[in-house]
Short mmCIF file of C-alpha atoms and ligand atoms in Angstrom, two decimals:
data_model
loop_
_atom_site.label_atom_id
_atom_site.label_comp_id
_atom_site.label_asym_id
_atom_site.label_seq_id
_atom_site.Cartn_x
_atom_site.Cartn_y
_atom_site.Cartn_z
CA MET A 1 -3.19 34.96 -28.53
CA SER A 2 -1.46 38.28 -28.25
CA THR A 3 -1.53 40.89 -25.52
CA ASP A 4 -2.43 43.77 -27.81
CA ILE A 5 -5.16 46.19 -26.79
CA SER A 6 -7.96 44.42 -28.62
CA ALA A 7 -7.04 41.04 -27.07
CA ASP A 8 -6.85 42.72 -23.68
CA THR A 9 -10.26 44.35 -24.03
CA LYS A 10 -11.74 41.12 -25.32
CA LEU A 11 -10.39 39.16 -22.35
CA LYS A 12 -11.75 41.69 -19.86
CA GLU A 13 -15.17 41.54 -21.51
CA ILE A 14 -15.16 37.74 -21.43
CA ILE A 15 -14.27 37.67 -17.73
CA ALA A 16 -16.95 40.27 -16.88
CA GLU A 17 -19.59 38.38 -18.89
CA GLN A 18 -18.70 34.99 -17.38
CA GLU A 19 -18.58 36.37 -13.82
CA GLU A 20 -22.07 37.76 -14.30
CA ILE A 21 -23.36 34.37 -15.49
CA PHE A 22 -21.57 32.71 -12.56
CA VAL A 23 -23.26 34.92 -9.94
CA ARG A 24 -26.65 34.66 -11.65
CA ARG A 25 -26.50 30.85 -11.47
CA GLN A 26 -25.84 30.86 -7.74
CA PRO A 27 -28.24 33.10 -5.77
CA LYS A 28 -28.28 30.79 -2.72
CA SER A 29 -24.48 30.72 -2.58
CA HIS A 30 -24.56 34.50 -2.65
CA ARG A 31 -27.05 34.71 0.23
CA LEU A 32 -25.09 32.14 2.28
CA ALA A 33 -21.83 33.98 1.68
CA GLU A 34 -23.40 37.18 3.03
CA GLN A 35 -25.08 35.46 6.00
CA ALA A 36 -21.90 33.54 6.88
CA LYS A 37 -19.93 36.74 7.38
CA GLN A 38 -21.73 37.30 10.69
CA HIS A 39 -19.93 34.50 12.54
CA LEU A 40 -17.36 33.08 10.11
CA ALA A 41 -14.35 35.32 9.54
CA GLY A 42 -14.54 36.39 5.90
CA GLY A 43 -17.60 34.16 5.48
CA VAL A 44 -15.53 31.02 4.82
CA THR A 45 -13.70 28.24 6.70
CA SER A 46 -10.27 28.75 5.05
CA SER A 47 -9.03 31.94 3.37
CA TRP A 48 -8.47 30.03 0.11
CA GLN A 49 -12.24 29.63 -0.16
CA ILE A 50 -12.57 33.36 -0.79
CA THR A 51 -12.48 33.41 -4.58
CA ALA A 52 -13.81 35.75 -7.25
CA PRO A 53 -16.55 36.40 -8.07
CA GLN A 54 -17.93 34.69 -4.93
CA PRO A 55 -17.33 31.51 -2.90
CA VAL A 56 -19.24 28.46 -4.13
CA TRP A 57 -21.23 26.71 -1.40
CA LEU A 58 -21.63 22.99 -1.96
CA SER A 59 -24.36 20.68 -0.73
CA ARG A 60 -23.12 17.19 -1.63
CA GLY A 61 -20.83 14.99 -3.68
CA LEU A 62 -21.24 11.55 -5.24
CA GLY A 63 -18.85 9.71 -7.53
CA SER A 64 -17.25 12.19 -9.93
CA LYS A 65 -19.84 14.92 -9.30
CA VAL A 66 -20.63 17.65 -6.77
CA TRP A 67 -23.74 19.83 -6.45
CA ASP A 68 -23.84 23.41 -5.23
CA VAL A 69 -26.53 24.70 -2.85
CA ASP A 70 -28.42 26.09 -5.86
CA GLY A 71 -28.72 22.58 -7.32
CA ASN A 72 -26.16 23.02 -10.16
CA GLU A 73 -24.26 19.82 -10.98
CA TYR A 74 -20.53 19.83 -11.68
CA VAL A 75 -18.01 17.26 -12.83
CA ASP A 76 -15.65 17.74 -9.92
CA LEU A 77 -12.07 18.22 -11.02
CA HIS A 78 -11.32 20.54 -8.11
CA GLY A 79 -11.22 17.47 -5.89
CA GLY A 80 -10.97 19.52 -2.69
CA TYR A 81 -7.58 20.96 -3.72
CA GLY A 82 -6.29 17.61 -4.86
CA ALA A 83 -7.57 15.45 -2.00
CA ALA A 84 -10.50 13.64 -3.64
CA LEU A 85 -8.58 11.02 -5.64
CA ALA A 86 -11.21 8.52 -4.44
CA GLY A 87 -13.99 10.74 -5.82
CA HIS A 88 -16.92 11.38 -3.51
CA ALA A 89 -18.72 8.97 -1.19
CA HIS A 90 -16.66 6.07 -2.55
CA PRO A 91 -18.30 2.92 -1.12
CA ALA A 92 -14.99 1.53 0.21
CA ILE A 93 -14.20 4.76 2.07
CA ALA A 94 -17.79 5.30 3.26
CA ASN A 95 -17.99 1.72 4.57
CA ALA A 96 -14.61 1.89 6.32
CA VAL A 97 -15.49 5.17 8.02
CA ALA A 98 -19.04 4.07 8.99
CA GLU A 99 -17.78 0.76 10.34
CA GLN A 100 -15.07 2.42 12.43
CA ALA A 101 -17.43 5.15 13.67
CA ARG A 102 -19.65 2.42 15.12
CA HIS A 103 -16.65 1.13 17.09
CA GLY A 104 -15.22 4.44 18.33
CA THR A 105 -13.47 7.25 16.54
CA HIS A 106 -10.65 8.13 18.90
CA PHE A 107 -8.52 6.48 21.59
CA ALA A 108 -5.03 8.07 21.29
CA GLN A 109 -3.73 4.49 21.32
CA PRO A 110 -2.61 2.64 18.17
CA THR A 111 -5.06 0.38 16.33
CA PRO A 112 -4.21 -2.52 13.96
CA ASP A 113 -5.06 -0.54 10.79
CA ALA A 114 -1.99 1.64 11.46
CA VAL A 115 0.24 -1.41 10.91
CA THR A 116 -1.43 -2.22 7.60
CA VAL A 117 -1.19 1.38 6.41
CA ALA A 118 2.49 1.80 7.36
CA ALA A 119 3.40 -1.48 5.65
CA GLU A 120 1.53 -0.50 2.49
CA LEU A 121 3.24 2.92 2.40
CA ALA A 122 6.63 1.27 2.89
CA LYS A 123 5.90 -0.99 -0.08
CA ARG A 124 4.74 1.82 -2.33
CA PHE A 125 7.25 4.56 -1.46
CA GLY A 126 10.26 2.44 -0.51
CA LEU A 127 10.91 4.09 2.86
CA PRO A 128 10.75 1.57 5.72
CA GLN A 129 9.34 3.54 8.66
CA TRP A 130 6.27 5.76 9.02
CA ARG A 131 4.36 7.98 11.44
CA PHE A 132 1.08 9.87 11.02
CA ALA A 133 -0.32 13.37 11.42
CA ASN A 134 -3.51 15.19 10.45
CA SER A 135 -2.56 17.68 7.75
CA GLY A 136 0.16 18.39 5.23
CA THR A 137 1.28 21.32 7.38
CA GLU A 138 1.88 19.07 10.37
CA ALA A 139 3.76 16.54 8.26
CA THR A 140 6.17 19.06 6.71
CA MET A 141 6.63 20.74 10.11
CA ASP A 142 7.71 17.40 11.56
CA ALA A 143 10.02 16.78 8.59
CA VAL A 144 11.74 20.14 9.05
CA HIS A 145 12.06 19.60 12.82
CA LEU A 146 13.47 16.16 12.20
CA MET A 147 16.11 17.36 9.69
CA ARG A 148 17.19 19.98 12.24
CA SER A 149 17.08 17.59 15.18
CA ILE A 150 19.19 14.91 13.44
CA THR A 151 21.85 17.27 12.08
CA GLY A 152 21.89 19.76 14.96
CA ARG A 153 21.78 22.55 12.33
CA ASP A 154 19.25 25.40 12.04
CA LEU A 155 19.20 26.42 8.36
CA ILE A 156 17.04 24.78 5.71
CA ILE A 157 16.80 25.23 1.94
CA LYS A 158 13.42 25.70 0.31
CA ILE A 159 12.51 26.18 -3.34
CA GLU A 160 11.02 29.47 -4.46
CA GLY A 161 7.35 28.92 -5.34
CA CYS A 162 6.91 25.67 -3.43
CA TYR A 163 4.17 25.58 -0.81
CA HIS A 164 4.52 23.26 2.18
CA GLY A 165 1.71 24.42 4.47
CA HIS A 166 1.32 27.26 6.93
CA HIS A 167 4.01 26.76 9.59
CA ASP A 168 6.65 29.45 10.00
CA SER A 169 9.75 27.74 8.55
CA VAL A 170 8.17 27.12 5.15
CA GLN A 171 6.05 30.26 4.87
CA VAL A 172 8.89 31.81 2.96
CA SER A 173 9.02 32.75 -0.75
CA VAL A 174 5.85 30.81 -1.54
CA ALA A 175 4.47 33.22 -4.14
CA PRO A 176 6.65 36.32 -3.96
CA GLY A 177 6.08 39.22 -6.34
CA GLU A 178 8.92 40.23 -8.64
CA GLU A 179 10.25 42.89 -6.27
CA GLU A 180 10.35 40.81 -3.08
CA ALA A 181 11.75 37.77 -4.92
CA GLY A 182 15.22 39.33 -5.34
CA PRO A 183 17.75 38.42 -8.05
CA GLN A 184 17.22 35.01 -9.67
CA GLU A 185 20.78 33.85 -9.00
CA LYS A 186 20.33 34.73 -5.29
CA PRO A 187 16.62 34.70 -4.41
CA SER A 188 15.56 36.53 -1.24
CA SER A 189 13.86 34.87 1.74
CA ALA A 190 10.52 36.68 1.52
CA PRO A 191 7.89 36.09 4.23
CA ALA A 192 4.76 34.58 2.66
CA SER A 193 2.41 36.25 5.11
CA SER A 194 2.35 38.64 8.01
CA GLY A 195 3.00 37.11 11.42
CA ILE A 196 6.15 35.23 10.42
CA PRO A 197 9.10 36.49 12.52
CA LYS A 198 12.12 37.64 10.52
CA ALA A 199 14.34 35.61 12.83
CA ILE A 200 12.64 32.48 11.46
CA THR A 201 12.42 33.62 7.84
CA ASP A 202 16.19 34.17 7.89
CA LEU A 203 16.71 30.48 8.69
CA THR A 204 15.08 29.47 5.39
CA LEU A 205 17.38 29.89 2.39
CA ILE A 206 15.80 30.02 -1.04
CA ALA A 207 16.88 28.15 -4.17
CA THR A 208 15.50 27.99 -7.71
CA PHE A 209 13.86 24.76 -8.95
CA ASN A 210 15.98 22.82 -11.45
CA ASP A 211 19.08 24.84 -10.50
CA LEU A 212 21.72 22.62 -8.88
CA ASP A 213 24.42 25.29 -8.94
CA GLY A 214 22.32 27.56 -6.74
CA VAL A 215 21.95 24.82 -4.13
CA ALA A 216 25.68 24.06 -4.33
CA ARG A 217 26.43 27.74 -3.72
CA LEU A 218 24.22 27.81 -0.63
CA LEU A 219 25.76 24.62 0.76
CA ASP A 220 29.28 25.94 0.18
CA SER A 221 28.64 29.36 1.65
CA ARG A 222 26.95 27.98 4.79
CA GLU A 223 29.08 24.85 5.17
CA GLY A 224 28.05 22.75 8.16
CA GLN A 225 25.00 24.94 8.92
CA ILE A 226 22.32 23.52 6.61
CA ALA A 227 20.12 20.77 8.05
CA GLY A 228 18.44 19.82 4.83
CA MET A 229 16.22 20.78 1.95
CA ILE A 230 12.48 20.44 1.40
CA LEU A 231 10.85 20.56 -2.03
CA GLU A 232 7.88 19.35 -4.00
CA PRO A 233 9.65 16.93 -6.39
CA VAL A 234 7.15 18.01 -9.05
CA MET A 235 6.09 21.58 -8.30
CA MET A 236 2.30 21.74 -7.95
CA ASN A 237 1.64 25.11 -6.42
CA ALA A 238 2.80 26.89 -9.56
CA GLY A 239 0.83 24.98 -12.18
CA ILE A 240 2.85 21.82 -12.78
CA ILE A 241 6.63 22.17 -13.13
CA LYS A 242 8.60 18.98 -13.65
CA PRO A 243 12.14 18.26 -12.54
CA GLN A 244 14.68 18.07 -15.35
CA PRO A 245 16.23 14.63 -15.91
CA GLY A 246 18.76 13.84 -13.18
CA TYR A 247 17.91 16.89 -11.05
CA LEU A 248 16.42 15.03 -8.07
CA ALA A 249 19.16 12.38 -7.91
CA ALA A 250 21.90 15.02 -8.16
CA LEU A 251 20.22 17.10 -5.46
CA LYS A 252 20.24 14.15 -3.10
CA ASP A 253 23.96 13.50 -3.74
CA LEU A 254 24.83 17.14 -3.29
CA LEU A 255 22.99 17.46 0.02
CA HIS A 256 24.46 14.24 1.36
CA GLN A 257 27.99 15.38 0.43
CA HIS A 258 27.39 18.28 2.83
CA GLY A 259 25.83 16.16 5.59
CA ALA A 260 22.36 17.57 4.85
CA LEU A 261 19.07 15.68 4.43
CA LEU A 262 16.46 15.69 1.66
CA THR A 263 12.67 15.80 2.14
CA PHE A 264 10.26 15.23 -0.73
CA ASP A 265 6.98 16.93 0.07
CA GLU A 266 4.55 14.62 -1.72
CA VAL A 267 1.48 16.05 0.01
CA LYS A 268 0.06 17.02 -3.36
CA THR A 269 1.85 14.65 -5.73
CA GLY A 270 1.76 11.43 -3.61
CA LEU A 271 -0.89 8.97 -4.73
CA THR A 272 -2.20 11.33 -7.41
CA VAL A 273 0.79 10.98 -9.74
CA GLY A 274 1.03 7.20 -9.32
CA PRO A 275 0.94 4.38 -6.78
CA GLY A 276 4.25 5.39 -5.14
CA GLY A 277 4.35 9.10 -5.91
CA VAL A 278 7.16 10.91 -7.68
CA THR A 279 9.57 9.00 -5.44
CA ARG A 280 8.78 5.71 -7.14
CA ALA A 281 8.24 7.17 -10.60
CA GLU A 282 11.63 8.93 -10.60
CA GLY A 283 13.45 6.19 -8.66
CA VAL A 284 15.06 8.65 -6.25
CA GLN A 285 14.60 7.88 -2.58
CA PRO A 286 14.81 10.90 -0.26
CA ASP A 287 15.53 10.74 3.49
CA LEU A 288 11.99 11.83 4.29
CA ILE A 289 8.63 11.89 2.50
CA THR A 290 5.53 13.77 3.57
CA LEU A 291 2.05 12.74 2.39
CA ALA A 292 -1.46 14.10 3.06
CA LYS A 293 -4.36 15.29 0.85
CA SER A 294 -5.44 12.24 -1.22
CA LEU A 295 -4.00 9.70 1.23
CA GLY A 296 -7.13 9.30 3.37
CA GLY A 297 -9.70 9.07 0.59
CA GLY A 298 -11.08 12.48 1.65
CA VAL A 299 -10.58 12.05 5.40
CA ALA A 300 -7.97 14.27 7.12
CA VAL A 301 -4.73 12.34 7.53
CA ALA A 302 -1.02 12.82 6.87
CA ALA A 303 2.05 10.59 6.95
CA ILE A 304 5.79 11.04 7.32
CA GLY A 305 8.05 8.32 6.01
CA GLY A 306 11.76 8.06 6.67
CA THR A 307 14.86 5.95 6.14
CA GLY A 308 15.98 3.59 8.92
CA PRO A 309 18.58 6.03 10.34
CA VAL A 310 16.16 8.98 10.23
CA MET A 311 13.27 7.22 11.89
CA SER A 312 15.41 5.49 14.50
CA HIS A 313 16.03 9.02 15.77
CA VAL A 314 12.27 9.18 16.42
CA ALA A 315 12.04 5.62 17.75
CA GLU A 316 14.83 6.26 20.24
CA GLY A 317 13.32 9.53 21.51
CA GLY A 318 15.78 11.91 19.81
CA TYR A 319 12.76 13.79 18.47
CA GLU A 320 9.26 13.54 19.94
CA MET A 321 6.83 13.25 17.05
CA VAL A 322 3.47 13.70 18.76
CA GLY A 323 -0.19 14.61 18.28
CA THR A 324 -3.44 13.67 20.04
CA PHE A 325 -5.16 12.65 16.83
CA ASN A 326 -2.09 11.15 15.06
CA GLY A 327 -3.04 7.82 13.52
CA ASN A 328 -6.58 8.02 14.89
CA PRO A 329 -8.74 5.00 14.08
CA LEU A 330 -11.08 6.85 11.73
CA ALA A 331 -8.24 8.22 9.61
CA MET A 332 -6.44 4.86 9.63
CA ALA A 333 -9.58 2.97 8.55
CA ALA A 334 -10.13 5.38 5.66
CA THR A 335 -6.45 5.25 4.64
CA ARG A 336 -6.40 1.45 4.78
CA ALA A 337 -9.41 1.36 2.44
CA MET A 338 -7.80 3.95 0.16
CA LEU A 339 -4.57 2.01 -0.17
CA THR A 340 -5.96 -1.50 -0.40
CA GLU A 341 -9.30 -1.04 -2.21
CA VAL A 342 -9.32 2.32 -4.04
CA ALA A 343 -5.85 3.26 -5.35
CA THR A 344 -5.51 -0.05 -7.21
CA PRO A 345 -3.57 -0.84 -10.40
CA GLN A 346 -6.86 -0.93 -12.32
CA ALA A 347 -7.81 2.52 -11.00
CA TYR A 348 -4.47 3.92 -12.20
CA GLU A 349 -5.03 2.34 -15.64
CA ASN A 350 -8.37 4.12 -15.93
CA ILE A 351 -6.89 7.41 -14.79
CA GLU A 352 -4.11 7.09 -17.36
CA LYS A 353 -6.67 6.66 -20.18
CA LEU A 354 -8.57 9.71 -18.97
CA ARG A 355 -5.33 11.71 -18.60
CA GLN A 356 -4.52 11.03 -22.24
CA ARG A 357 -8.07 11.88 -23.34
CA ALA A 358 -8.03 15.21 -21.49
CA ALA A 359 -4.57 16.17 -22.75
CA ALA A 360 -5.41 15.25 -26.36
CA GLY A 361 -8.78 17.04 -26.38
CA ILE A 362 -7.44 20.25 -24.90
CA SER A 363 -4.27 20.25 -27.01
CA GLN A 364 -6.43 19.90 -30.13
CA ALA A 365 -8.54 22.93 -29.15
CA ILE A 366 -5.39 24.93 -28.41
CA HIS A 367 -4.10 24.08 -31.87
CA ASP A 368 -7.41 24.68 -33.66
CA ASN A 369 -7.76 28.14 -32.15
CA GLY A 370 -4.13 29.21 -32.30
CA LEU A 371 -3.81 29.77 -28.55
CA THR A 372 -0.43 30.36 -26.95
CA ALA A 373 -0.81 27.61 -24.38
CA HIS A 374 0.12 24.01 -23.63
CA VAL A 375 -1.08 21.16 -21.42
CA VAL A 376 1.03 19.67 -18.62
CA THR A 377 -0.05 16.48 -16.88
CA ALA A 378 1.31 14.20 -14.16
CA GLY A 379 -0.88 11.15 -13.51
CA ALA A 380 -4.28 12.28 -12.30
CA LYS A 381 -3.19 15.93 -12.26
CA GLY A 382 -3.10 18.34 -15.12
CA CYS A 383 -3.32 21.98 -16.11
CA VAL A 384 -3.23 24.34 -19.03
CA VAL A 385 -0.30 26.75 -18.98
CA PHE A 386 -1.01 29.90 -20.96
CA ALA A 387 2.57 30.34 -22.17
CA PRO A 388 4.40 29.16 -25.31
CA ASP A 389 7.13 27.06 -23.69
CA PRO A 390 7.40 24.68 -20.73
CA VAL A 391 7.99 26.52 -17.46
CA THR A 392 11.02 25.27 -15.52
CA ASN A 393 10.96 27.37 -12.36
CA TYR A 394 8.98 29.94 -10.39
CA ARG A 395 10.37 32.95 -12.31
CA GLY A 396 9.03 31.47 -15.53
CA PHE A 397 5.68 30.86 -13.84
CA LEU A 398 5.54 34.48 -12.61
CA GLY A 399 5.52 35.63 -16.21
CA VAL A 400 2.41 33.60 -17.17
CA ASP A 401 -0.73 35.74 -17.66
CA ASP A 402 -3.13 34.65 -14.91
CA ARG A 403 -6.21 36.20 -16.51
CA TYR A 404 -6.49 33.45 -19.11
CA SER A 405 -6.60 30.83 -16.36
CA HIS A 406 -9.32 32.75 -14.55
CA ALA A 407 -11.38 33.12 -17.72
CA HIS A 408 -10.94 29.40 -18.38
CA TRP A 409 -12.01 28.56 -14.84
CA LEU A 410 -15.19 30.63 -15.25
CA TYR A 411 -16.01 28.99 -18.58
CA GLN A 412 -15.61 25.54 -17.05
CA HIS A 413 -17.67 26.44 -14.00
CA ASN A 414 -20.55 27.91 -15.96
CA GLY A 415 -20.36 24.83 -18.20
CA GLY A 416 -20.68 22.39 -15.28
CA VAL A 417 -17.06 21.51 -14.54
CA PHE A 418 -15.58 22.50 -11.20
CA LEU A 419 -11.85 23.16 -11.56
CA PRO A 420 -9.86 24.44 -8.60
CA PRO A 421 -10.00 28.23 -8.39
CA TRP A 422 -6.84 30.36 -8.11
CA GLY A 423 -6.07 30.60 -11.79
CA LYS A 424 -2.65 29.48 -12.91
CA ILE A 425 -1.58 28.03 -9.52
CA GLU A 426 -3.76 24.91 -9.33
CA GLN A 427 -4.41 21.73 -11.35
CA TRP A 428 -7.32 19.43 -12.10
CA LEU A 429 -7.56 16.08 -10.35
CA ILE A 430 -9.09 13.08 -12.12
CA SER A 431 -10.50 10.68 -9.52
CA VAL A 432 -10.92 6.91 -9.67
CA GLN A 433 -14.65 7.54 -10.28
CA HIS A 434 -14.37 9.81 -13.32
CA ASN A 435 -15.31 8.53 -16.76
CA GLU A 436 -14.94 9.51 -20.42
CA ALA A 437 -18.15 11.57 -20.41
CA ASP A 438 -16.72 13.67 -17.56
CA ILE A 439 -13.54 14.36 -19.48
CA ASP A 440 -15.52 15.14 -22.63
CA ARG A 441 -17.39 17.84 -20.72
CA LEU A 442 -14.03 19.33 -19.72
CA THR A 443 -12.67 19.33 -23.27
CA ALA A 444 -15.93 20.63 -24.80
CA ASN A 445 -15.94 23.57 -22.37
CA PHE A 446 -12.30 24.20 -23.14
CA ALA A 447 -13.04 24.29 -26.87
CA LYS A 448 -15.77 26.91 -26.30
CA PHE A 449 -13.40 28.97 -24.17
CA ALA A 450 -10.63 28.65 -26.75
CA GLN A 451 -12.93 29.89 -29.52
CA ALA A 452 -14.03 32.83 -27.38
CA VAL A 453 -10.51 34.04 -26.51
CA SER A 454 -8.93 33.24 -29.87
CA THR A 455 -7.65 36.26 -31.75
CA ARG A 456 -7.03 34.27 -34.90
CA THR A 457 -8.72 35.76 -37.93
CA GLU A 458 -9.98 33.40 -40.62
CA GLY A 459 -8.41 33.20 -44.04
C1 PLP B 1 2.84 20.43 -1.41
C2 PLP B 1 2.01 20.80 -0.21
N1 PLP B 1 2.52 20.57 1.02
C3 PLP B 1 1.82 20.85 2.14
C4 PLP B 1 0.56 21.40 2.06
C5 PLP B 1 -0.20 21.70 3.31
O1 PLP B 1 -1.22 20.77 3.48
P1 PLP B 1 -2.46 21.11 4.41
O2 PLP B 1 -3.28 22.14 3.71
O3 PLP B 1 -3.15 19.78 4.56
O4 PLP B 1 -1.92 21.61 5.70
C6 PLP B 1 0.00 21.64 0.81
C7 PLP B 1 -1.35 22.22 0.68
O5 PLP B 1 -1.80 22.63 -0.35
C8 PLP B 1 0.76 21.35 -0.35
O6 PLP B 1 0.27 21.60 -1.59
#
């Protein structure tokens, strides 16, 4: 795959052709998208649902599949941006939610399921104490507040290219363009959206993933001012970027040497990469962990776990961690079912087989068609990176040509596989309800796409 003019023209033609097929298959989605604009801002319920060539309106989901309003069936590997690890309408989740709904959905008082869930999370992730929230944004906001509250310091360190939700402190250098990103050895703190005050942006210092020296420099230059650091221990808002061996453990030591705390944002990784997230897989225990997305089996819930010293600060009233719907009975019932009945060792075994099948099938097609691309997987998550070598940080990711990911997404969609939109940023999610036939549809579509974009000439 080269970027010469003929490859460029070919790619443009493929995208145009596939977008036309896409729109033709979904006339009802098109009508709904237009109608929705009257009372829904932008015609959607979250800005990330505005995707080219048009938003896809869904009618239902069951098992590993979803159906759009036009009746097209998809193997769902979008998984609601990584939340549907349970698949759709999983009987254990549906029963837990229905049963709880019959007995009341909200009291703002704790219910016994919260004890079961907290104990199960402690077992899986190794941190002893937990609280709950309703979204990943709330969880990481609490974690940042807590690091500041415990240390009495205002500055935090965040990794360039990590996303932690839409609160002010972390809406910094999420996906900066080359110019706003600044020099790699000293990345700028670039606001990720309008509406974020500079006074707040300046409190978030930016480091490069897999670069310990950069973090050491920040800690030295702002000695005694940095409360802590938040990062996705495996980056998952820039494809999938893995930590280099020893990076996470060394980061923890470094921060602790300077009296600063470490938060692993496992909102996306969490249960999807394994039963106890990256934390358990890598054997590095941070001071705080945030979870959301897949935790509630598709029901909105989030959790914040902490070490004894960190959470005693909450228990003793040093920081008020609050929320009307925190730990509500519906979310707790769904999460209890997720942890005890759905995310089981057997489910992870099945996912591992499917992970291998997907990676092997796609890698074969990449090889057969001479594409400059490779597959990266982490448990139930995976993606194709259209670059020759593994990407180790955001700057490497910036250089990846996004158009191949978009063309691939269109090919999959028109071929009945729903991957998350947003090109090179997102990953697939294999749920506990997927099977080999689902993965074979993914790999067959990929092979067709690979043949179409290949510039290899025979002979
Ligand atoms: C790593 C990470 N943290 C936090 C969030 C925010 O979660 P939510 O959208 O539930 O607020 C996301 C969302 O994509 C995420 O990927």
